[in-house]
mmCIF file of C-alpha atoms in Angstrom:
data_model
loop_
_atom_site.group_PDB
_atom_site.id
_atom_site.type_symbol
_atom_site.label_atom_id
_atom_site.label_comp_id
_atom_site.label_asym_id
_atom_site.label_seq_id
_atom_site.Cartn_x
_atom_site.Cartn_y
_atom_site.Cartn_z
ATOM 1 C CA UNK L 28 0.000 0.000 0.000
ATOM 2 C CA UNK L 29 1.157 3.693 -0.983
ATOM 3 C CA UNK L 30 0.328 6.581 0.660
ATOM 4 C CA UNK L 31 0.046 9.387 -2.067
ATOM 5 C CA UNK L 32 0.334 13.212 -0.650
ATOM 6 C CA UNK L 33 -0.345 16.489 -3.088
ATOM 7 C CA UNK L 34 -0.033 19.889 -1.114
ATOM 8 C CA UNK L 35 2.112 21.862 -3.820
ATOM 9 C CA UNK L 36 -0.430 24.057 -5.099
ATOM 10 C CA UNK L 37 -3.931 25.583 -3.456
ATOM 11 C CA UNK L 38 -5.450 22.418 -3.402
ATOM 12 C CA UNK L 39 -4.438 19.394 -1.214
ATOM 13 C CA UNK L 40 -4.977 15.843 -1.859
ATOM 14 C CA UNK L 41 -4.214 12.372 -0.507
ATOM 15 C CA UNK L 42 -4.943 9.029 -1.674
ATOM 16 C CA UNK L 43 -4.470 5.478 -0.556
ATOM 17 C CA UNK L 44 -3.272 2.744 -3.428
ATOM 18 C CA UNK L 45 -2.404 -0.798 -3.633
ATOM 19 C CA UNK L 46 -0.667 -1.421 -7.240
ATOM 20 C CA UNK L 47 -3.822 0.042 -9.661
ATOM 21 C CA UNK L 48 -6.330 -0.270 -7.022
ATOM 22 C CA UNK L 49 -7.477 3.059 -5.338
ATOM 23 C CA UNK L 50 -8.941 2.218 -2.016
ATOM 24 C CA UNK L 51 -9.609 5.888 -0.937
ATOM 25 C CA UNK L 52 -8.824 9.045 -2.529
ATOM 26 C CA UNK L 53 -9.963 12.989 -1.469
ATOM 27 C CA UNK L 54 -8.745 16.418 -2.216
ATOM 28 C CA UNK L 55 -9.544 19.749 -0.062
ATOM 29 C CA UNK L 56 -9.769 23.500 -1.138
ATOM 30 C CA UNK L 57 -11.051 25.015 2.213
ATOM 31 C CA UNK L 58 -9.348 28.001 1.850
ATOM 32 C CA UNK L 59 -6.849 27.270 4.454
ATOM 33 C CA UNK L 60 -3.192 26.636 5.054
ATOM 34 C CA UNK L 61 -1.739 23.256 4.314
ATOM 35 C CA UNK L 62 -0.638 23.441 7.883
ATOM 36 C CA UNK L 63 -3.983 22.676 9.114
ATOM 37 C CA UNK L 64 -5.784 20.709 6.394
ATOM 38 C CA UNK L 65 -2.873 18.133 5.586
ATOM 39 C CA UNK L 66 -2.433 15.905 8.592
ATOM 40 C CA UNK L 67 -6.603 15.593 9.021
ATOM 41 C CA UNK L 68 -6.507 14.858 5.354
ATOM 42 C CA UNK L 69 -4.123 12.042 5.608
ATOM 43 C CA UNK L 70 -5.921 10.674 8.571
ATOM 44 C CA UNK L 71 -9.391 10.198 6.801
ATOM 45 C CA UNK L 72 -7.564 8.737 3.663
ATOM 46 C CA UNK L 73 -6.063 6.124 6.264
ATOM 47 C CA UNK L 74 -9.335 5.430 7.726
ATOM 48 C CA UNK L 75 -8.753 2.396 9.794
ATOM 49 C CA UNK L 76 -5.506 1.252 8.197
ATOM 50 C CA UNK L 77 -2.442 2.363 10.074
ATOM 51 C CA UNK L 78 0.959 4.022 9.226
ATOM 52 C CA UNK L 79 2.719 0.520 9.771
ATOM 53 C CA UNK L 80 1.045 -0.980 7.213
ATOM 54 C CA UNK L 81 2.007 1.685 4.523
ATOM 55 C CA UNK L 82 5.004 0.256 2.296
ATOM 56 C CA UNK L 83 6.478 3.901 1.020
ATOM 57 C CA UNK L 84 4.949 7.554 1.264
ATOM 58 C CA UNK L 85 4.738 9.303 -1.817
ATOM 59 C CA UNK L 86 4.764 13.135 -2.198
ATOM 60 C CA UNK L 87 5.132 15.626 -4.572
ATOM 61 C CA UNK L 88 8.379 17.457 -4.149
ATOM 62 C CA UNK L 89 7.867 20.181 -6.325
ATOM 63 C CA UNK L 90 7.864 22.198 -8.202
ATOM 64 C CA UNK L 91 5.043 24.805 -6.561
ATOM 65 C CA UNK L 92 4.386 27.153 -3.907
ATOM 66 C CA UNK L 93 7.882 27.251 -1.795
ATOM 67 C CA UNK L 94 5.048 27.002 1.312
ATOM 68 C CA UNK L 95 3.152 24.789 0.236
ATOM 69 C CA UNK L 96 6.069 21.912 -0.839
ATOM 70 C CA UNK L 97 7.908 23.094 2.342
ATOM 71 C CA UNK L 98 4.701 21.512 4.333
ATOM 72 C CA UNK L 99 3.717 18.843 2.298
ATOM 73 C CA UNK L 100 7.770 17.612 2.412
ATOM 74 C CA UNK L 101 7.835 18.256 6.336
ATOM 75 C CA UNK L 102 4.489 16.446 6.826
ATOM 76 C CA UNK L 103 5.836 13.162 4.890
ATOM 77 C CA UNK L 104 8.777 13.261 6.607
ATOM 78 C CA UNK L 105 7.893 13.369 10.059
ATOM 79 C CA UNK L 106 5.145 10.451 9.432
ATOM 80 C CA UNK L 107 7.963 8.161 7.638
ATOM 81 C CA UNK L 108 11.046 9.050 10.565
ATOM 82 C CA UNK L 109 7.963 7.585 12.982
ATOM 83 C CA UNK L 110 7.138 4.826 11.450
ATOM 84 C CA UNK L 111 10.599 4.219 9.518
ATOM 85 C CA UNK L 112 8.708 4.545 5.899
ATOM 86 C CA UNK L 113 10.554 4.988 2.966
ATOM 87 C CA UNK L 114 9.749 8.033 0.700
ATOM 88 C CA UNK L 115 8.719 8.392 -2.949
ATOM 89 C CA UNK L 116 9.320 11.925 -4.162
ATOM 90 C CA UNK L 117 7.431 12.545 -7.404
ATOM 91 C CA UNK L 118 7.400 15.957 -9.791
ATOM 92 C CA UNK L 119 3.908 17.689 -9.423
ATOM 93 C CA UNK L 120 4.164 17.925 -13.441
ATOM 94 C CA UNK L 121 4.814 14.321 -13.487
ATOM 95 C CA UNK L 122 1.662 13.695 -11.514
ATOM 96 C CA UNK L 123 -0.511 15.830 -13.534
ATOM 97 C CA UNK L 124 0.671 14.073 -16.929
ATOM 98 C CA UNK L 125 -0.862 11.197 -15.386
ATOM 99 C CA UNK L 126 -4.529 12.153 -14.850
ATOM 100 C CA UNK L 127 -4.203 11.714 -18.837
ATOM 101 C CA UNK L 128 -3.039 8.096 -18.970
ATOM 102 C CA UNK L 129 -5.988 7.172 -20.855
ATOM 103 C CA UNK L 130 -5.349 9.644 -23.800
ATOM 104 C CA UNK L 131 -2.523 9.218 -26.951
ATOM 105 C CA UNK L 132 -1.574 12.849 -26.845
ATOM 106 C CA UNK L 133 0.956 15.429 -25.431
ATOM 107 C CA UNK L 134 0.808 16.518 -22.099
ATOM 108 C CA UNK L 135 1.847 20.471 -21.665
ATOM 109 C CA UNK L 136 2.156 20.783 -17.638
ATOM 110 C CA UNK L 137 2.311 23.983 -16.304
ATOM 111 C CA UNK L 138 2.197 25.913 -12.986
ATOM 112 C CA UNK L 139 2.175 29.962 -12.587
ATOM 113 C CA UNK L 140 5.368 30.946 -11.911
ATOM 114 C CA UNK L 141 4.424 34.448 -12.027
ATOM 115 C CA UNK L 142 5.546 37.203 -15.071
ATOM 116 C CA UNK L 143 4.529 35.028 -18.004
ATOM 117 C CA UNK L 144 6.818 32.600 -16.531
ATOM 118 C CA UNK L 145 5.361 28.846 -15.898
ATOM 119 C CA UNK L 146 6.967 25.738 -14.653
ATOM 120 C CA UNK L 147 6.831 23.450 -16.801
ATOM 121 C CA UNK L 148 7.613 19.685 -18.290
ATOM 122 C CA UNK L 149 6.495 18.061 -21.441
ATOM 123 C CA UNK L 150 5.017 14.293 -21.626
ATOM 124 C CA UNK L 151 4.055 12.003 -24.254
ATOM 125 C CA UNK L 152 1.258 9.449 -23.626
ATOM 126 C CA UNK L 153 0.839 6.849 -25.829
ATOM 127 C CA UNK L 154 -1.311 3.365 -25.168
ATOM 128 C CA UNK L 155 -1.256 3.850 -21.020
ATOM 129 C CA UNK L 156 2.633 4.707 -21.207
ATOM 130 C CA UNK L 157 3.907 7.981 -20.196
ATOM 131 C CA UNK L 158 7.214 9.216 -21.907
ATOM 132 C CA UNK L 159 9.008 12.170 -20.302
ATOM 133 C CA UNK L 160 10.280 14.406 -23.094
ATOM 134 C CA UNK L 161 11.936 17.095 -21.262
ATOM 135 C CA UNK L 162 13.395 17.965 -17.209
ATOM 136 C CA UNK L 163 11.257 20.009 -14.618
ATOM 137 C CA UNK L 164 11.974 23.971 -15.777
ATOM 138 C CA UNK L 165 10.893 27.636 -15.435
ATOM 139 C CA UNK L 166 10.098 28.651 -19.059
ATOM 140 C CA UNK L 167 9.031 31.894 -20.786
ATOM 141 C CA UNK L 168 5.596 31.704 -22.380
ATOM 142 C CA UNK L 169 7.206 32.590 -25.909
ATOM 143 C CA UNK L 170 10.046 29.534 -25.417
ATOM 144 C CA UNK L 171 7.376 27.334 -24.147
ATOM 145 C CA UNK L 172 4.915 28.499 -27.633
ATOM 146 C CA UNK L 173 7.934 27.611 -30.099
ATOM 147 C CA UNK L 174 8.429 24.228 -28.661
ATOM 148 C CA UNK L 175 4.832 23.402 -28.701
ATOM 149 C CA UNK L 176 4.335 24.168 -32.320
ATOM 150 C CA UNK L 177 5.852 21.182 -33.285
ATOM 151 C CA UNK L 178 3.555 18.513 -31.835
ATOM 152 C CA UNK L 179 -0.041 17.684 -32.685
ATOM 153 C CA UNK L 180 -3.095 17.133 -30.262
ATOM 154 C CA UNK L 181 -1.175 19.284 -27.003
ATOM 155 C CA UNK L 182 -3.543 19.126 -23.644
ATOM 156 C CA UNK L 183 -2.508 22.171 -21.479
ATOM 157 C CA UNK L 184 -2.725 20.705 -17.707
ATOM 158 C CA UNK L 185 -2.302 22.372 -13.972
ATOM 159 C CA UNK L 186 -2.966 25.324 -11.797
ATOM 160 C CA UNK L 187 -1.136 27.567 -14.697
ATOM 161 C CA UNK L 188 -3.138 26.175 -17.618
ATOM 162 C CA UNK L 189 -5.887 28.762 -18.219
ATOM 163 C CA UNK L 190 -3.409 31.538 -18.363
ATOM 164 C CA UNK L 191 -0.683 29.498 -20.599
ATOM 165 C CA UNK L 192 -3.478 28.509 -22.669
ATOM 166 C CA UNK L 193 -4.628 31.489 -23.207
ATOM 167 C CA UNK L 194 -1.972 33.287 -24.294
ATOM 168 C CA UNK L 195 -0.475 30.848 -26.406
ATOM 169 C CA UNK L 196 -2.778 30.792 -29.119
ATOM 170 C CA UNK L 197 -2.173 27.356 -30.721
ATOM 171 C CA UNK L 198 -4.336 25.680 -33.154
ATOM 172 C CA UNK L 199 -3.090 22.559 -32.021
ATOM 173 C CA UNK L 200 -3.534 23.136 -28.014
ATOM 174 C CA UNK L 201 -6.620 22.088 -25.922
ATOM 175 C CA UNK L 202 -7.298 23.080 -22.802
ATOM 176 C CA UNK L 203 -7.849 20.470 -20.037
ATOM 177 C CA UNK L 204 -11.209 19.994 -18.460
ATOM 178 C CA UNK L 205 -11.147 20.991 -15.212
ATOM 179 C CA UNK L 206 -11.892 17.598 -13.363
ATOM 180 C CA UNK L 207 -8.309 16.715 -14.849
ATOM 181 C CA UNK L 208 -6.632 20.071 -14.751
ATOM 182 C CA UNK L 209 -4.979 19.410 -10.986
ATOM 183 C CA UNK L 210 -2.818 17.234 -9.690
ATOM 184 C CA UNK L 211 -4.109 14.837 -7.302
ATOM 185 C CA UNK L 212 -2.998 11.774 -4.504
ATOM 186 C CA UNK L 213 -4.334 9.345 -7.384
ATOM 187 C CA UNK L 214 -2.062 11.171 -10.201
ATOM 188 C CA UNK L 215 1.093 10.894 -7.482
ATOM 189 C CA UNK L 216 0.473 7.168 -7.003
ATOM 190 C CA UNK L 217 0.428 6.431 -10.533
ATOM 191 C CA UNK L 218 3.455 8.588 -11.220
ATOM 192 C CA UNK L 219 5.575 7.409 -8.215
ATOM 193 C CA UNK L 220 4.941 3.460 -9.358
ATOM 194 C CA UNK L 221 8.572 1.564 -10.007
ATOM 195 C CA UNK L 222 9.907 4.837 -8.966
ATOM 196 C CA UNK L 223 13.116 4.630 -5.979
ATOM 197 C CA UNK L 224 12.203 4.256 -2.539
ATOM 198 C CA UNK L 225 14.610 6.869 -0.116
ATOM 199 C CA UNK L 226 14.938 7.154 3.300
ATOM 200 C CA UNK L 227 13.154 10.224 4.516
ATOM 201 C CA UNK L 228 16.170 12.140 5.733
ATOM 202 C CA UNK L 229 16.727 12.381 1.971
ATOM 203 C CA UNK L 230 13.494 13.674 1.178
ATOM 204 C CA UNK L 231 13.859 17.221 0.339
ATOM 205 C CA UNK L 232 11.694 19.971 -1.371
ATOM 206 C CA UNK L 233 12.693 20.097 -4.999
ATOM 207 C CA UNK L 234 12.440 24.209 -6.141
ATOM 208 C CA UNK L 235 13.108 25.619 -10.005
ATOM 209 C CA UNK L 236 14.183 28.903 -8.920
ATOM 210 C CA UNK L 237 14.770 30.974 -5.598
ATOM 211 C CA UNK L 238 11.793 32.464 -3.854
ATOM 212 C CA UNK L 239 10.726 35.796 -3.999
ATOM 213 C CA UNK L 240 12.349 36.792 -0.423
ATOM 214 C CA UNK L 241 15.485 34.825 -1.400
ATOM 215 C CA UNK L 242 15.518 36.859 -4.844
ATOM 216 C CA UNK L 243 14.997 40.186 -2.753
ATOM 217 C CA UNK L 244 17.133 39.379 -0.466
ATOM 218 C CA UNK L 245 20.019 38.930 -2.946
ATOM 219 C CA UNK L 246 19.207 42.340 -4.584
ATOM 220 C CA UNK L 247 19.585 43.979 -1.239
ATOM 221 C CA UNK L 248 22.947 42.323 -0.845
ATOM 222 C CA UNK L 249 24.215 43.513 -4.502
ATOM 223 C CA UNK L 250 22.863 46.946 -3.857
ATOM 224 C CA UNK L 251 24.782 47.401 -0.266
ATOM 225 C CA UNK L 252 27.551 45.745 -1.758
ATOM 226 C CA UNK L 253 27.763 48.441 -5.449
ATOM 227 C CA UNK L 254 27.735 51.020 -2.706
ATOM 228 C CA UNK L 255 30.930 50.343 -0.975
#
């Protein structure tokens, strides 16, 4: 049994797998933090199963909001140090490539990353097996529209999809329907089977580019510095 954990975007989710089989899946939008929905989540996915009989934790390590991956990794962690679980970190635009397992098509992932920026990764799904055809990056929406002019039949997928799709223009782009736009515990399952197992002290958050207060930060230094 895998326990599958999603809290990288506004939405959380959690679900509870054995191989294909979903026994119990959820996700949450209550307009709070992660910090207080994730660990009741996880407890009404378990139901009356308990953390010792979960073989490996899966999460999404990013990329997404710095808070919300920072949470989701700490939450993971301190369940598997407990109960000695191995860990299963998984690319949110991994996971969402996989609510499409049932299509023969390209998969165009993308979260905001703010200023016409989105992360991003490509996928190719053909006959239930999903191809990765590029690594987890930060890409400008005109980069992002010259690449995808070479493919045919393009679903745009994730939190970022509206705005990428909209402002890419493509003939050959669809956008996704929105009860497979997210990622979701079920989409991390899928996407963390035959994937490595690691101990959770090598779980960490997996981040594109710097936050913003890490960005400002560094501006302040370069300005105090240019002035000496």
């Amino acid at each position: 049994m895998i326990l599958s954990v999603d809290s990288s975007a506004v939405i959380a989710s959690a679900a509870l797998t054995q191989g294909d089989k979903i026994i119990r899946s959820e996700l949450i939008n209550a307009g709070l933090t992660h910090s207080e929905t994730l660990l009741p989540l996880i407890k009404r996915i378990l139901g009356d199963y308990k953390m010792s009989q979960i073989e490996a934790i899966a999460i999404t390590a990013g990329p997404g909001s710095f808070t919300g991956v920072r949470i989701g990794v700490a939450t993971v962690k301190g369940l598997a140090f407990a109960e000695n679980i191995d860990c299963i970190p998984v690319s949110t635009l991994e996971a969402i490539a996989y609510n499409f397992i049932d299509e023969n098509c390209i998969v165009c992932s993308v979260m905001d990353a703010r200023r016409m920026q989105f992360y991003n990764a490509l996928f190719e799904i053909r006959d239930g097996v999903v191809t990765r055809l590029c690594n987890d990056r930060a890409i400008s929406i005109d980069d992002l529209k010259t690449e995808l002019a070479d493919f045919d039949n393009v679903i745009i997928a994730g939190d970022g999809a509206e705005l990428c799709y909209n402002n890419l223009m493509l003939e050959n782009t669809v956008l996704a329907d929105l009860d497979r736009r997210y990622q979701n515990g079920v989409g991390v399952s899928r996407a963390a089977l035959g994937k490595e197992k690691i101990s959770p002290s090598r779980l960490m958050p997996v981040y594109l580019r710097e936050s913003q207060a890490e960005r400002e930060l560094k501006l302040k230094k370069s300005a105090v510095s240019s002035q000496h």
